[in-house]
Each structure stands twice: as C-alpha cells, then as structure tokens.
mmCIF file of N, CA, C and O in Angstrom:
data_model
loop_
_atom_site.group_PDB
_atom_site.id
_atom_site.type_symbol
_atom_site.label_atom_id
_atom_site.label_comp_id
_atom_site.label_asym_id
_atom_site.label_seq_id
_atom_site.Cartn_x
_atom_site.Cartn_y
_atom_site.Cartn_z
ATOM 1 N N UNK N 214 9.877 19.055 142.348
ATOM 2 C CA UNK N 214 9.117 17.821 142.212
ATOM 3 C C UNK N 214 9.899 16.681 142.868
ATOM 4 O O UNK N 214 11.091 16.513 142.624
ATOM 5 N N UNK N 215 9.255 15.932 143.673
ATOM 6 C CA UNK N 215 9.919 14.825 144.357
ATOM 7 C C UNK N 215 9.562 13.513 143.686
ATOM 8 O O UNK N 215 8.509 13.373 143.061
ATOM 9 N N UNK N 216 10.471 12.562 143.845
ATOM 10 C CA UNK N 216 10.236 11.234 143.279
ATOM 11 C C UNK N 216 9.447 10.379 144.256
ATOM 12 O O UNK N 216 9.432 10.625 145.452
ATOM 13 N N UNK N 217 8.865 9.365 143.723
ATOM 14 C CA UNK N 217 8.172 8.371 144.531
ATOM 15 C C UNK N 217 9.205 7.695 145.434
ATOM 16 O O UNK N 217 10.340 7.456 145.026
ATOM 17 N N UNK N 218 8.865 7.361 146.675
ATOM 18 C CA UNK N 218 9.830 6.758 147.602
ATOM 19 C C UNK N 218 10.461 5.455 147.108
ATOM 20 O O UNK N 218 11.558 5.106 147.526
ATOM 21 N N UNK N 219 9.818 4.754 146.209
ATOM 22 C CA UNK N 219 10.358 3.490 145.694
ATOM 23 C C UNK N 219 11.089 3.646 144.363
ATOM 24 O O UNK N 219 11.483 2.654 143.746
ATOM 25 N N UNK N 220 11.296 4.877 143.932
ATOM 26 C CA UNK N 220 11.973 5.124 142.658
ATOM 27 C C UNK N 220 13.391 4.549 142.730
ATOM 28 O O UNK N 220 14.090 4.711 143.722
ATOM 29 N N UNK N 221 13.847 3.859 141.669
ATOM 30 C CA UNK N 221 15.159 3.201 141.709
ATOM 31 C C UNK N 221 16.344 4.161 141.904
ATOM 32 O O UNK N 221 17.364 3.768 142.440
ATOM 33 N N UNK N 222 16.220 5.396 141.487
ATOM 34 C CA UNK N 222 17.324 6.334 141.662
ATOM 35 C C UNK N 222 17.551 6.687 143.125
ATOM 36 O O UNK N 222 18.656 7.078 143.504
ATOM 37 N N UNK N 223 16.543 6.550 143.962
ATOM 38 C CA UNK N 223 16.710 6.831 145.384
ATOM 39 C C UNK N 223 17.778 5.931 145.998
ATOM 40 O O UNK N 223 18.644 6.390 146.742
ATOM 41 N N UNK N 224 17.721 4.657 145.674
ATOM 42 C CA UNK N 224 18.700 3.695 146.190
ATOM 43 C C UNK N 224 20.095 4.023 145.658
ATOM 44 O O UNK N 224 21.087 3.973 146.392
ATOM 45 N N UNK N 225 20.193 4.366 144.380
ATOM 46 C CA UNK N 225 21.467 4.725 143.768
ATOM 47 C C UNK N 225 22.063 5.956 144.456
ATOM 48 O O UNK N 225 23.249 5.980 144.792
ATOM 49 N N UNK N 226 21.245 6.972 144.680
ATOM 50 C CA UNK N 226 21.726 8.196 145.324
ATOM 51 C C UNK N 226 22.162 7.925 146.758
ATOM 52 O O UNK N 226 23.166 8.474 147.213
ATOM 53 N N UNK N 227 21.436 7.080 147.465
ATOM 54 C CA UNK N 227 21.826 6.721 148.827
ATOM 55 C C UNK N 227 23.195 6.036 148.825
ATOM 56 O O UNK N 227 24.040 6.317 149.681
ATOM 57 N N UNK N 228 23.406 5.145 147.872
ATOM 58 C CA UNK N 228 24.693 4.453 147.780
ATOM 59 C C UNK N 228 25.811 5.439 147.470
ATOM 60 O O UNK N 228 26.913 5.344 148.036
ATOM 61 N N UNK N 229 25.559 6.404 146.591
ATOM 62 C CA UNK N 229 26.563 7.405 146.250
ATOM 63 C C UNK N 229 26.914 8.265 147.462
ATOM 64 O O UNK N 229 28.081 8.558 147.707
ATOM 65 N N UNK N 230 25.920 8.644 148.227
ATOM 66 C CA UNK N 230 26.156 9.453 149.428
ATOM 67 C C UNK N 230 27.015 8.669 150.423
ATOM 68 O O UNK N 230 27.954 9.214 151.008
ATOM 69 N N UNK N 231 26.732 7.384 150.587
ATOM 70 C CA UNK N 231 27.517 6.557 151.505
ATOM 71 C C UNK N 231 28.963 6.437 151.031
ATOM 72 O O UNK N 231 29.894 6.474 151.839
ATOM 73 N N UNK N 232 29.174 6.287 149.732
ATOM 74 C CA UNK N 232 30.536 6.199 149.192
ATOM 75 C C UNK N 232 31.305 7.495 149.423
ATOM 76 O O UNK N 232 32.478 7.481 149.803
ATOM 77 N N UNK N 233 30.649 8.617 149.205
ATOM 78 C CA UNK N 233 31.284 9.923 149.401
ATOM 79 C C UNK N 233 31.626 10.130 150.870
ATOM 80 O O UNK N 233 32.733 10.578 151.201
ATOM 81 N N UNK N 234 30.709 9.783 151.759
ATOM 82 C CA UNK N 234 30.966 9.934 153.191
ATOM 83 C C UNK N 234 32.126 9.049 153.629
ATOM 84 O O UNK N 234 32.976 9.468 154.422
ATOM 85 N N UNK N 235 32.197 7.831 153.104
ATOM 86 C CA UNK N 235 33.290 6.918 153.450
ATOM 87 C C UNK N 235 34.627 7.468 152.943
ATOM 88 O O UNK N 235 35.642 7.396 153.652
ATOM 89 N N UNK N 236 34.639 8.032 151.739
ATOM 90 C CA UNK N 236 35.868 8.614 151.198
ATOM 91 C C UNK N 236 36.317 9.810 152.017
ATOM 92 O O UNK N 236 37.516 9.984 152.285
ATOM 93 N N UNK N 237 35.390 10.636 152.445
ATOM 94 C CA UNK N 237 35.733 11.780 153.289
ATOM 95 C C UNK N 237 36.313 11.321 154.621
ATOM 96 O O UNK N 237 37.261 11.910 155.137
ATOM 97 N N UNK N 238 35.752 10.260 155.173
ATOM 98 C CA UNK N 238 36.253 9.739 156.448
ATOM 99 C C UNK N 238 37.662 9.169 156.275
ATOM 100 O O UNK N 238 38.528 9.403 157.120
ATOM 101 N N UNK N 239 37.911 8.439 155.173
ATOM 102 C CA UNK N 239 39.257 7.907 154.925
ATOM 103 C C UNK N 239 40.264 9.038 154.763
ATOM 104 O O UNK N 239 41.394 8.960 155.259
ATOM 105 N N UNK N 240 39.856 10.100 154.080
ATOM 106 C CA UNK N 240 40.729 11.254 153.894
ATOM 107 C C UNK N 240 41.047 11.913 155.232
ATOM 108 O O UNK N 240 42.203 12.253 155.509
ATOM 109 N N UNK N 241 40.048 12.083 156.076
ATOM 110 C CA UNK N 241 40.255 12.688 157.389
ATOM 111 C C UNK N 241 41.156 11.805 158.251
ATOM 112 O O UNK N 241 42.049 12.307 158.948
ATOM 113 N N UNK N 242 40.961 10.493 158.184
ATOM 114 C CA UNK N 242 41.805 9.572 158.940
ATOM 115 C C UNK N 242 43.254 9.646 158.465
ATOM 116 O O UNK N 242 44.184 9.628 159.271
ATOM 117 N N UNK N 243 43.454 9.738 157.157
ATOM 118 C CA UNK N 243 44.805 9.822 156.606
ATOM 119 C C UNK N 243 45.473 11.131 157.018
ATOM 120 O O UNK N 243 46.670 11.153 157.342
ATOM 121 N N UNK N 244 44.705 12.219 157.026
ATOM 122 C CA UNK N 244 45.252 13.509 157.482
ATOM 123 C C UNK N 244 45.725 13.402 158.927
ATOM 124 O O UNK N 244 46.794 13.897 159.278
ATOM 125 N N UNK N 245 44.927 12.744 159.771
ATOM 126 C CA UNK N 245 45.305 12.579 161.175
ATOM 127 C C UNK N 245 46.577 11.753 161.298
ATOM 128 O O UNK N 245 47.446 12.061 162.123
ATOM 129 N N UNK N 246 46.701 10.698 160.486
ATOM 130 C CA UNK N 246 47.911 9.870 160.520
ATOM 131 C C UNK N 246 49.127 10.675 160.076
ATOM 132 O O UNK N 246 50.209 10.526 160.644
ATOM 133 N N UNK N 247 48.953 11.519 159.079
ATOM 134 C CA UNK N 247 50.054 12.365 158.612
ATOM 135 C C UNK N 247 50.485 13.325 159.717
ATOM 136 O O UNK N 247 51.690 13.494 159.973
ATOM 137 N N UNK N 248 49.513 13.948 160.365
ATOM 138 C CA UNK N 248 49.823 14.884 161.448
ATOM 139 C C UNK N 248 50.546 14.169 162.583
ATOM 140 O O UNK N 248 51.510 14.692 163.139
ATOM 141 N N UNK N 249 50.107 12.959 162.919
ATOM 142 C CA UNK N 249 50.733 12.195 163.994
ATOM 143 C C UNK N 249 52.172 11.822 163.641
ATOM 144 O O UNK N 249 53.030 11.739 164.519
ATOM 145 N N UNK N 250 52.435 11.621 162.352
ATOM 146 C CA UNK N 250 53.775 11.251 161.907
ATOM 147 C C UNK N 250 54.641 12.476 161.637
ATOM 148 O O UNK N 250 55.810 12.341 161.284
ATOM 149 N N UNK N 251 54.069 13.663 161.751
ATOM 150 C CA UNK N 251 54.829 14.885 161.512
ATOM 151 C C UNK N 251 55.013 15.219 160.044
ATOM 152 O O UNK N 251 55.952 15.917 159.668
ATOM 153 N N UNK N 252 54.122 14.727 159.209
ATOM 154 C CA UNK N 252 54.191 14.975 157.768
ATOM 155 C C UNK N 252 53.111 15.976 157.394
ATOM 156 O O UNK N 252 51.970 15.864 157.841
ATOM 157 N N UNK N 253 53.475 16.968 156.580
ATOM 158 C CA UNK N 253 52.487 17.943 156.121
ATOM 159 C C UNK N 253 51.630 17.300 155.033
ATOM 160 O O UNK N 253 52.126 16.952 153.964
ATOM 161 N N UNK N 254 50.354 17.136 155.315
ATOM 162 C CA UNK N 254 49.431 16.465 154.387
ATOM 163 C C UNK N 254 49.399 17.154 153.030
ATOM 164 O O UNK N 254 49.504 16.503 151.988
ATOM 165 N N UNK N 255 49.246 18.488 153.022
ATOM 166 C CA UNK N 255 49.136 19.219 151.753
ATOM 167 C C UNK N 255 50.408 19.091 150.929
ATOM 168 O O UNK N 255 50.349 18.944 149.702
ATOM 169 N N UNK N 256 51.558 19.133 151.596
ATOM 170 C CA UNK N 256 52.823 18.978 150.878
ATOM 171 C C UNK N 256 52.926 17.579 150.274
ATOM 172 O O UNK N 256 53.369 17.404 149.145
ATOM 173 N N UNK N 257 52.502 16.580 151.029
ATOM 174 C CA UNK N 257 52.524 15.206 150.540
ATOM 175 C C UNK N 257 51.632 15.044 149.320
ATOM 176 O O UNK N 257 52.037 14.483 148.308
ATOM 177 N N UNK N 258 50.418 15.554 149.414
ATOM 178 C CA UNK N 258 49.460 15.422 148.302
ATOM 179 C C UNK N 258 49.973 16.163 147.064
ATOM 180 O O UNK N 258 49.864 15.662 145.952
ATOM 181 N N UNK N 259 50.547 17.338 147.269
ATOM 182 C CA UNK N 259 51.044 18.111 146.135
ATOM 183 C C UNK N 259 52.300 17.504 145.521
ATOM 184 O O UNK N 259 52.622 17.793 144.369
ATOM 185 N N UNK N 260 53.022 16.657 146.283
ATOM 186 C CA UNK N 260 54.236 16.047 145.753
ATOM 187 C C UNK N 260 53.945 14.824 144.884
ATOM 188 O O UNK N 260 54.824 14.329 144.191
ATOM 189 N N UNK N 261 52.720 14.336 144.924
ATOM 190 C CA UNK N 261 52.355 13.174 144.113
ATOM 191 C C UNK N 261 52.159 13.621 142.673
ATOM 192 O O UNK N 261 51.402 14.535 142.382
ATOM 193 N N UNK N 262 52.873 12.965 141.776
ATOM 194 C CA UNK N 262 52.749 13.263 140.348
ATOM 195 C C UNK N 262 52.260 12.021 139.633
ATOM 196 O O UNK N 262 52.378 10.913 140.138
ATOM 197 N N UNK N 263 51.736 12.220 138.445
ATOM 198 C CA UNK N 263 51.282 11.084 137.654
ATOM 199 C C UNK N 263 52.258 10.843 136.520
ATOM 200 O O UNK N 263 52.787 11.780 135.924
ATOM 201 N N UNK N 264 52.479 9.562 136.221
ATOM 202 C CA UNK N 264 53.330 9.243 135.085
ATOM 203 C C UNK N 264 52.495 9.274 133.804
ATOM 204 O O UNK N 264 51.342 9.694 133.808
ATOM 205 N N UNK N 265 53.076 8.833 132.712
ATOM 206 C CA UNK N 265 52.391 8.887 131.424
ATOM 207 C C UNK N 265 51.127 8.026 131.379
ATOM 208 O O UNK N 265 50.261 8.222 130.542
ATOM 209 N N UNK N 266 51.037 7.057 132.272
ATOM 210 C CA UNK N 266 49.887 6.173 132.289
ATOM 211 C C UNK N 266 48.831 6.600 133.314
ATOM 212 O O UNK N 266 47.859 5.906 133.537
ATOM 213 N N UNK N 267 49.058 7.734 133.982
ATOM 214 C CA UNK N 267 48.113 8.232 134.968
ATOM 215 C C UNK N 267 48.258 7.584 136.328
ATOM 216 O O UNK N 267 47.385 7.709 137.175
ATOM 217 N N UNK N 268 49.381 6.859 136.540
ATOM 218 C CA UNK N 268 49.604 6.209 137.821
ATOM 219 C C UNK N 268 50.415 7.134 138.723
ATOM 220 O O UNK N 268 51.353 7.778 138.284
ATOM 221 N N UNK N 269 50.050 7.211 140.002
ATOM 222 C CA UNK N 269 50.756 8.134 140.903
ATOM 223 C C UNK N 269 52.143 7.613 141.286
ATOM 224 O O UNK N 269 52.365 6.414 141.388
ATOM 225 N N UNK N 270 53.059 8.538 141.456
ATOM 226 C CA UNK N 270 54.382 8.229 141.994
ATOM 227 C C UNK N 270 54.920 9.481 142.655
ATOM 228 O O UNK N 270 54.447 10.586 142.449
ATOM 229 N N UNK N 271 55.922 9.304 143.501
ATOM 230 C CA UNK N 271 56.499 10.434 144.242
ATOM 231 C C UNK N 271 57.777 10.899 143.600
ATOM 232 O O UNK N 271 58.502 10.220 143.006
#
C-alpha cells in the first residue's frame, strides 16, 4: 500500500535519506584522506575507544 504523495512522512523519509547519503559521503571522503595520509582507516576506527561518558578518545 502506498501513501498519498502529500503524506507528511514522505518529507521526513526524504530528509532521512539525504542525511544518510551525506554521512556516507563524509565517511568515503574521510577514508580517502586516510589513504592519502598513509593511515589504515579500519585500524584507526578500531583504535577509537569510548570513556565512561561515551566520548571517543584514542
């Protein structure tokens, strides 16, 4: 069943898709920067730990 084209959730879902696409692009850009700097992206991401407050640190 499809929603009416003016249903309010359509706009919300479109915004969510745009946010996800932007996050994926930022992640891909960061991976490229890591590769250019000679840093292993996966090793960097796995080395990030969270403290007791949930804040990241290396």
